[in-house]
XYZ file of C-alpha atoms in Angstrom:
552
model
C 73.689 40.142 -19.882
C 70.608 39.026 -21.779
C 71.349 35.380 -20.919
C 71.689 36.261 -17.223
C 68.372 38.111 -17.299
C 66.638 35.139 -18.914
C 68.056 32.766 -16.304
C 66.937 34.986 -13.448
C 63.443 35.301 -14.994
C 63.187 31.522 -15.347
C 64.245 30.943 -11.738
C 61.741 33.505 -10.480
C 58.969 31.948 -12.569
C 59.711 28.455 -11.272
C 59.846 29.762 -7.720
C 56.476 31.444 -8.114
C 54.965 28.212 -9.409
C 56.262 26.311 -6.394
C 54.646 28.688 -3.899
C 51.208 27.379 -2.817
C 48.334 29.415 -4.218
C 46.388 29.111 -0.964
C 47.656 30.429 2.356
C 45.100 28.338 4.285
C 43.442 24.968 3.945
C 40.459 23.226 5.536
C 40.981 19.506 5.105
C 37.911 18.290 7.037
C 34.751 19.786 8.453
C 32.667 17.601 10.762
C 29.277 19.114 11.661
C 26.920 17.860 14.369
C 23.417 19.340 14.638
C 21.242 18.654 17.681
C 17.652 19.833 17.193
C 15.679 20.905 20.241
C 11.933 20.566 20.725
C 11.388 24.325 20.257
C 12.958 24.254 16.777
C 16.306 25.678 17.838
C 19.459 23.672 17.165
C 22.937 23.434 18.619
C 25.509 23.310 15.820
C 29.011 22.047 16.496
C 31.636 22.236 13.750
C 35.084 20.674 13.978
C 37.517 22.213 11.499
C 40.839 20.622 10.554
C 42.895 23.516 9.159
C 46.377 24.563 8.106
C 46.975 28.299 7.745
C 50.141 30.369 7.309
C 48.528 33.699 6.493
C 45.629 35.863 7.633
C 44.353 36.753 11.074
C 40.927 35.122 11.355
C 38.436 32.607 10.010
C 34.934 33.934 9.400
C 31.534 32.645 8.224
C 28.745 34.950 6.979
C 25.364 33.957 8.385
C 22.119 35.281 6.864
C 19.255 35.568 9.340
C 16.355 36.159 6.893
C 14.962 38.568 9.468
C 14.068 35.939 12.083
C 17.070 33.728 12.887
C 19.300 34.569 15.846
C 22.585 33.111 17.095
C 23.655 32.647 20.692
C 26.028 30.689 22.910
C 29.020 30.995 20.579
C 32.081 29.128 21.754
C 35.346 28.257 20.027
C 38.201 26.150 21.248
C 41.307 24.585 19.778
C 43.304 21.684 21.135
C 44.830 23.906 23.842
C 42.192 26.275 25.208
C 38.735 27.792 25.160
C 38.548 31.125 23.307
C 37.315 34.302 24.952
C 34.111 35.726 23.475
C 34.445 39.349 22.369
C 31.313 41.507 22.265
C 32.963 44.081 20.004
C 34.595 42.024 17.255
C 36.658 44.173 14.917
C 37.988 42.515 11.729
C 40.664 45.231 11.439
C 42.486 44.175 14.594
C 45.824 42.475 14.161
C 46.768 38.816 14.593
C 47.707 39.058 18.282
C 44.581 41.020 19.211
C 42.386 38.307 17.673
C 44.349 35.354 19.044
C 42.270 32.990 21.209
C 39.218 35.184 20.796
C 35.922 34.793 18.920
C 32.854 36.882 18.321
C 29.786 37.730 16.260
C 30.060 40.687 13.896
C 26.732 42.281 12.946
C 26.217 42.842 9.191
C 23.391 44.115 7.031
C 22.259 40.517 6.347
C 22.846 39.045 9.777
C 26.158 38.023 11.315
C 29.695 37.038 10.595
C 30.869 34.329 12.952
C 34.574 35.053 13.522
C 37.513 33.597 15.442
C 41.238 34.225 15.447
C 43.625 31.858 13.709
C 45.701 32.243 16.891
C 48.712 30.298 15.643
C 49.871 29.308 12.185
C 50.208 25.714 11.030
C 47.925 22.747 11.561
C 45.051 23.377 13.959
C 41.781 21.822 15.032
C 38.975 24.205 15.986
C 35.632 23.281 17.519
C 33.031 25.967 16.837
C 29.690 25.674 18.654
C 26.643 27.937 18.545
C 22.865 27.805 18.876
C 20.585 28.762 15.984
C 17.148 29.852 17.142
C 14.172 29.100 14.857
C 16.130 26.732 12.589
C 12.960 24.610 12.366
C 9.645 26.372 11.826
C 6.034 25.284 12.018
C 4.172 25.277 8.672
C 0.737 24.167 7.625
C 0.794 20.397 7.559
C 4.447 19.920 8.547
C 7.430 21.377 10.368
C 10.783 21.827 8.703
C 13.882 23.708 7.694
C 15.839 24.649 4.592
C 19.237 25.542 6.001
C 22.678 26.209 4.514
C 25.406 24.664 6.659
C 28.380 25.300 4.346
C 28.531 28.498 2.286
C 29.353 28.866 -1.360
C 32.074 31.291 -2.546
C 34.386 30.397 0.335
C 37.949 31.528 -0.337
C 39.123 28.403 1.491
C 36.997 25.331 0.805
C 36.875 22.088 2.832
C 38.098 18.885 1.226
C 35.507 16.751 2.987
C 32.345 17.605 4.895
C 30.374 15.237 7.091
C 27.177 16.294 8.844
C 25.005 14.417 11.325
C 21.638 15.704 12.578
C 19.749 14.221 15.533
C 16.841 15.198 17.760
C 17.810 16.202 21.292
C 15.177 13.952 22.891
C 16.517 10.854 21.106
C 13.532 10.344 18.800
C 14.953 8.581 15.729
C 14.734 10.330 12.380
C 13.456 7.914 9.724
C 11.650 8.162 6.401
C 8.419 7.153 8.154
C 8.152 10.595 9.760
C 10.785 12.666 7.980
C 11.741 13.783 4.460
C 15.288 14.818 3.548
C 16.837 16.523 0.512
C 20.277 18.013 -0.161
C 21.582 20.662 -2.545
C 24.833 22.156 -3.770
C 27.454 19.415 -3.542
C 28.633 16.087 -4.881
C 27.624 13.547 -2.267
C 24.546 12.184 -0.586
C 22.084 12.488 2.271
C 20.654 9.485 4.083
C 19.040 8.106 7.205
C 21.526 6.277 9.396
C 21.002 4.927 12.915
C 18.206 7.362 13.730
C 20.075 10.379 12.350
C 20.186 12.342 9.108
C 23.669 12.086 7.622
C 25.030 14.174 4.753
C 28.505 13.702 3.302
C 30.532 14.962 0.373
C 32.019 12.566 -2.183
C 34.492 15.075 -3.648
C 36.081 18.313 -2.421
C 33.880 21.376 -2.033
C 34.642 23.971 -4.712
C 33.922 27.693 -4.554
C 30.582 27.268 -6.363
C 29.468 24.438 -4.063
C 27.570 24.632 -0.788
C 25.802 22.232 1.576
C 22.153 23.138 1.955
C 19.789 20.625 3.560
C 16.008 20.508 3.626
C 14.307 18.469 6.349
C 10.537 17.996 6.680
C 9.045 16.528 9.855
C 5.571 15.246 10.611
C 3.563 17.367 12.987
C 4.018 16.563 16.676
C 7.668 15.495 16.553
C 8.785 19.047 17.384
C 6.936 22.033 18.764
C 8.660 24.974 17.081
C 8.385 28.402 18.711
C 8.015 30.127 15.349
C 5.188 29.620 12.866
C 6.032 30.519 9.271
C 3.543 31.657 6.676
C 2.314 29.207 4.060
C 2.990 25.513 3.665
C 6.205 23.536 3.592
C 5.215 22.393 0.109
C 5.822 25.964 -1.002
C 9.308 25.803 0.529
C 9.954 22.568 -1.357
C 8.727 23.936 -4.656
C 11.134 26.859 -4.471
C 14.024 24.666 -3.319
C 13.425 22.210 -6.175
C 13.716 24.923 -8.822
C 16.860 24.320 -10.950
C 17.445 21.023 -9.121
C 17.205 17.474 -10.444
C 14.532 16.536 -7.916
C 11.033 15.783 -9.162
C 7.948 17.083 -7.402
C 4.657 15.281 -6.805
C 1.591 17.445 -7.283
C -0.193 18.250 -4.036
C -3.584 17.488 -5.542
C -2.380 14.066 -6.638
C -1.006 13.414 -3.145
C -4.296 14.461 -1.586
C -6.195 12.241 -4.002
C -3.996 9.296 -3.150
C -4.473 9.996 0.548
C -8.255 10.030 0.194
C -8.136 6.831 -1.827
C -6.021 5.107 0.818
C -8.414 6.132 3.562
C -11.341 4.762 1.565
C -9.390 1.556 0.955
C -8.807 1.153 4.681
C -12.465 1.736 5.474
C -13.828 -0.415 2.667
C -10.851 -2.729 2.175
C -12.753 -6.006 2.146
C -15.425 -4.793 -0.250
C -12.958 -3.135 -2.590
C -10.689 -6.196 -2.632
C -13.613 -8.438 -3.500
C -14.858 -6.039 -6.189
C -11.408 -5.796 -7.790
C -11.019 -9.567 -7.710
C -14.445 -10.128 -9.280
C -13.847 -7.541 -12.020
C -10.439 -9.051 -12.770
C -11.879 -12.568 -13.028
C -14.751 -11.401 -15.247
C -12.385 -9.536 -17.567
C -10.077 -12.532 -17.854
C -12.984 -14.832 -18.660
C -14.218 -12.427 -21.318
C -10.730 -12.232 -22.848
C -10.453 -16.004 -22.805
C -13.810 -16.403 -24.564
C -12.885 -13.685 -27.036
C -9.566 -15.355 -27.897
C -11.230 -18.736 -28.352
C -13.862 -17.254 -30.638
C -11.255 -15.353 -32.661
C -9.059 -18.412 -33.197
C -5.488 -18.579 -34.454
C -3.680 -15.779 -36.263
C -0.779 -17.054 -38.334
C 1.053 -13.829 -39.199
C 2.840 -11.241 -37.046
C 0.094 -9.046 -35.572
C -0.593 -5.355 -36.060
C 0.972 -5.287 -39.532
C 4.218 -6.621 -38.054
C 4.584 -3.427 -36.016
C 6.503 -4.688 -32.979
C 6.045 -1.609 -30.732
C 2.304 -1.551 -31.521
C 1.885 -5.242 -30.677
C 3.937 -4.744 -27.507
C 1.815 -1.763 -26.447
C -1.491 -3.575 -26.889
C -0.177 -6.697 -25.174
C 1.031 -4.576 -22.259
C -2.322 -2.815 -21.914
C -4.104 -6.158 -21.691
C -1.434 -7.701 -19.434
C -0.351 -10.280 -21.975
C 3.276 -9.238 -21.407
C 5.304 -6.708 -19.461
C 6.728 -3.566 -21.051
C 10.263 -4.910 -20.584
C 9.738 -7.784 -23.050
C 10.112 -5.367 -25.945
C 13.813 -4.947 -25.076
C 14.539 -8.651 -25.507
C 12.518 -8.825 -28.725
C 14.436 -5.877 -30.184
C 17.761 -7.413 -29.163
C 16.890 -10.699 -30.905
C 15.811 -8.824 -34.038
C 19.182 -7.027 -33.999
C 21.024 -10.343 -33.681
C 19.045 -11.755 -36.618
C 19.794 -8.606 -38.657
C 23.517 -8.871 -37.911
C 23.710 -5.708 -35.801
C 24.491 -7.564 -32.571
C 26.272 -10.850 -31.981
C 26.361 -13.136 -28.971
C 29.873 -14.454 -28.506
C 31.925 -16.207 -25.876
C 34.664 -14.420 -23.952
C 37.440 -16.060 -21.971
C 38.891 -14.539 -18.806
C 41.329 -15.745 -16.167
C 39.849 -16.292 -12.711
C 41.413 -15.554 -9.339
C 42.830 -19.083 -9.119
C 44.356 -18.891 -12.597
C 41.714 -20.990 -14.329
C 39.905 -19.847 -17.441
C 36.296 -18.721 -17.300
C 34.039 -18.678 -20.358
C 31.103 -16.299 -20.459
C 28.725 -14.973 -23.067
C 28.978 -11.361 -24.147
C 27.162 -9.085 -26.556
C 29.209 -7.526 -29.338
C 28.029 -4.423 -31.176
C 28.568 -5.201 -34.860
C 26.988 -2.375 -36.854
C 24.553 0.433 -36.289
C 20.928 -0.314 -37.281
C 19.298 1.600 -40.099
C 15.667 2.585 -40.728
C 14.317 1.406 -37.344
C 14.036 4.097 -34.696
C 13.752 1.707 -31.775
C 16.646 -0.503 -32.767
C 18.690 2.669 -33.193
C 17.711 3.877 -29.722
C 18.568 0.538 -28.135
C 21.874 0.361 -30.008
C 22.724 3.835 -28.659
C 22.058 2.645 -25.085
C 24.202 -0.456 -25.612
C 27.031 1.563 -27.169
C 27.310 3.877 -24.173
C 27.129 0.928 -21.767
C 29.812 -0.978 -23.702
C 32.402 1.777 -23.785
C 35.319 1.661 -26.168
C 35.568 -2.093 -26.757
C 32.007 -2.485 -28.031
C 31.516 -5.662 -25.977
C 28.994 -6.037 -23.172
C 28.604 -8.563 -20.406
C 25.287 -9.094 -18.647
C 26.701 -7.454 -15.508
C 27.858 -4.389 -17.456
C 24.343 -3.907 -18.785
C 22.863 -4.156 -15.307
C 25.441 -1.767 -13.863
C 24.812 0.810 -16.581
C 21.024 0.774 -16.140
C 21.470 0.915 -12.353
C 23.517 4.085 -12.827
C 21.474 5.806 -15.533
C 17.937 4.592 -16.161
C 16.834 7.506 -18.332
C 17.925 6.344 -21.836
C 16.251 2.937 -21.513
C 13.143 4.487 -19.967
C 13.022 6.996 -22.840
C 13.119 4.096 -25.321
C 10.248 2.267 -23.603
C 8.175 5.439 -23.320
C 8.793 6.304 -26.990
C 7.750 2.785 -28.015
C 4.560 3.048 -25.945
C 3.825 6.437 -27.491
C 4.378 5.092 -30.994
C 2.182 2.100 -30.230
C -0.559 4.372 -28.940
C -0.316 6.480 -32.125
C -0.691 3.336 -34.264
C -4.017 2.493 -32.613
C -5.436 6.001 -32.387
C -4.780 6.583 -36.093
C -6.835 3.446 -36.819
C -9.563 4.465 -34.347
C -9.076 1.315 -32.281
C -9.722 2.840 -28.856
C -12.961 4.171 -27.438
C -11.000 5.425 -24.455
C -7.500 6.842 -24.200
C -5.885 3.650 -22.861
C -8.318 0.716 -22.618
C -7.649 -2.328 -20.477
C -10.861 -4.199 -21.236
C -12.717 -5.297 -24.363
C -15.343 -2.639 -23.730
C -12.789 0.072 -24.469
C -12.057 -1.241 -27.990
C -13.792 -0.504 -31.255
C -14.359 -3.264 -33.812
C -10.978 -2.464 -35.384
C -9.382 -2.528 -31.926
C -10.854 -5.944 -31.212
C -9.450 -7.167 -34.529
C -5.961 -6.046 -33.516
C -6.280 -7.607 -30.071
C -7.488 -10.812 -31.707
C -4.367 -10.808 -33.890
C -2.131 -10.437 -30.834
C -3.869 -13.116 -28.791
C -4.386 -15.412 -31.797
C -0.713 -15.245 -32.823
C 0.416 -15.862 -29.262
C -1.772 -18.967 -29.051
C -0.723 -20.118 -32.514
C 2.958 -19.984 -31.505
C 2.221 -22.215 -28.527
C 0.207 -24.768 -30.582
C 1.569 -24.778 -34.149
C 3.265 -28.175 -33.810
C -0.029 -29.695 -32.637
C -2.127 -28.451 -35.545
C -0.034 -29.937 -38.344
C 1.611 -26.717 -39.550
C 4.573 -27.410 -41.822
C 5.124 -24.126 -43.654
C 7.678 -22.737 -41.181
C 10.836 -24.365 -42.552
C 12.118 -21.100 -44.046
C 14.399 -19.351 -41.571
C 12.937 -15.838 -42.015
C 9.509 -17.148 -41.014
C 10.495 -18.829 -37.780
C 13.036 -16.109 -36.964
C 10.235 -13.530 -37.003
C 8.136 -15.910 -34.945
C 10.914 -16.127 -32.354
C 10.988 -12.339 -32.066
C 7.306 -12.269 -31.128
C 7.688 -15.352 -28.963
C 10.325 -13.432 -26.997
C 7.899 -10.524 -26.673
C 5.129 -12.774 -25.367
C 7.382 -14.856 -23.119
C 6.880 -18.165 -24.989
C 10.244 -18.409 -26.796
C 11.228 -21.617 -25.024
C 7.999 -23.350 -26.124
C 8.456 -22.230 -29.733
C 12.102 -23.348 -29.930
C 11.259 -26.828 -28.618
C 8.473 -27.211 -31.192
C 10.788 -26.088 -33.984
C 13.400 -28.630 -32.906
C 10.841 -31.426 -33.133
C 9.464 -30.326 -36.487
C 12.775 -29.537 -38.221
C 15.549 -31.802 -36.908
C 17.715 -30.881 -39.905
C 18.009 -27.354 -38.494
C 18.787 -28.553 -34.992
C 22.314 -27.001 -34.779
C 20.989 -23.579 -35.803
C 18.024 -23.827 -33.468
C 20.208 -24.887 -30.542
C 22.428 -21.876 -31.148
C 19.358 -19.640 -31.105
C 18.274 -21.369 -27.907
C 21.595 -20.497 -26.233
C 21.595 -16.954 -27.596
C 18.019 -16.398 -26.466
C 18.807 -17.557 -22.941
C 21.584 -14.966 -22.774
C 19.486 -12.199 -24.343
C 16.572 -12.884 -22.007
C 19.007 -12.728 -19.075
C 20.314 -9.390 -20.351
C 16.744 -8.151 -20.806
C 15.815 -9.155 -17.264
C 18.970 -7.649 -15.758
C 18.591 -4.343 -17.582
C 14.948 -3.910 -16.658
C 15.418 -5.009 -13.049
C 18.196 -2.432 -12.703
C 16.061 0.216 -14.380
C 13.183 -0.389 -11.984
C 15.523 -0.422 -8.978
C 16.964 2.906 -10.080
C 13.481 4.359 -10.690
C 12.427 3.249 -7.212
C 15.523 4.939 -5.803
C 14.710 8.142 -7.671
C 11.103 8.030 -6.466
C 12.270 7.532 -2.880
C 14.816 10.343 -3.304
C 12.193 12.732 -4.663
C 9.843 11.890 -1.809
C 12.529 12.615 0.791
C 13.958 9.154 1.319
C 17.536 10.286 0.810
C 20.012 9.651 -1.955
C 22.376 11.736 -4.011
C 22.453 15.490 -3.514
C 21.389 17.829 -6.298
C 24.037 20.251 -7.552
C 21.365 22.843 -8.343
C 18.423 24.132 -6.368
C 18.152 24.981 -2.689
C 16.728 28.460 -3.245
C 14.988 30.176 -0.351
C 17.405 28.809 2.253
C 17.940 30.387 5.655
C 21.090 30.451 7.749
C 24.533 30.239 6.256
C 25.038 32.500 3.315
C 27.741 33.196 0.799
C 31.440 33.848 1.110
C 33.737 33.544 4.078
C 36.884 31.593 4.816
C 40.082 33.298 5.965
C 41.146 36.966 5.955
């Protein structure tokens, strides 16, 4: 008897596991929004569904005290649904079949329509939202939720397209766009704003869009209090969007206007100042002469920071210099990898192998951490892998460069080298600051000329290895290697290997930084409303849509 009971229990358990947990599904939701000149919008939603339980689909819609809905229509593949003025959610399946209606709630409406028949169905739901777009000080716009969170039946994919009824194209020149609540993106496409999910909507997800328009594109009937910047600030809370300060934007605007008015004079003044500063630096470097040791007490980030301030190198050069130092210290190795091409032939490429974690150098440790994540489990990196990683996540490498700049700044402020916070001319340096700049410029010139001035004390590898690190920083590594080859032919094999390794490391350096800057430009465009990935968080203060809904 006990065995029979156990068997029956097992069968019932397996049967319960085989029964679908959801009685309804929404596979696709395609939303089209047509915005009218008065700020109202016609919303059309096409739902692909499959239901075997319940009597109706419903969507809560919050009005925020000023939105209204009208012109509701629903149809499936067979017929147009009748609109009921007295929708009652307690009616049975047959009473709701082929009918739709708006149910008044304390927050607004519930948009409802009967399932009508079980199984696969396609419904087209259309309605007009009045006052979707409002007039604000300085701009017109909306922050609107098109897909609710906490749905008991969530769509697998959502695609939304928004256009203006008069055909005026929506572009980043006159429009800003942001998206919240889902995994996916928002973008400008063929004169429309397009938002799309990249993974299924879950219960905690929603699709909330914010659109800002220049004045004059629409003429909204309703004027809202305050500015659209205030709407943005609230929407950006708990999001991963950045926000540009209004005062900074206004300052930039004023500056641009002045530049337009006085463009010729300003351009000439900037050119003259730049030429004068360069001539002064050139005279200063000539008077200072050569410096034969690594500058700034052999503090690489400090030398890089000063050189960057005075435009002797770009900030990205520090990455290549650190990578070479790590190769010299045995923490990285450049090696060849062999792969089989599409035609079956072998391809040989350079790769970067992570050998051991650096010790006692914060910046090498930071760079090693970036490389380790980019490399994955095998600890080997190609140039393309480095570029792809920095294109995907720019923050770790940017944090390294910012930390190096901060450390460099600390080095000089502790020694009272700067009269100003960040000088770019000789006038901003104290006597000690000019000494440090002289070391940087003198060492750079020395590395370019040492074979011409009869220097012969560089035969020891540690000396010229350190020189190569700074030559990489200052962008003169090729010149230094060629001089070393001429002076020390006995070390030619070693120097040629360094030459090959440096070419690869410089390529990696360039690829990483180019990808970082491309990603930062994308982020800047995204923050300014140019489109891009949606933010999971944020979107507070929305109107329309709401929370909950699905099937019941």
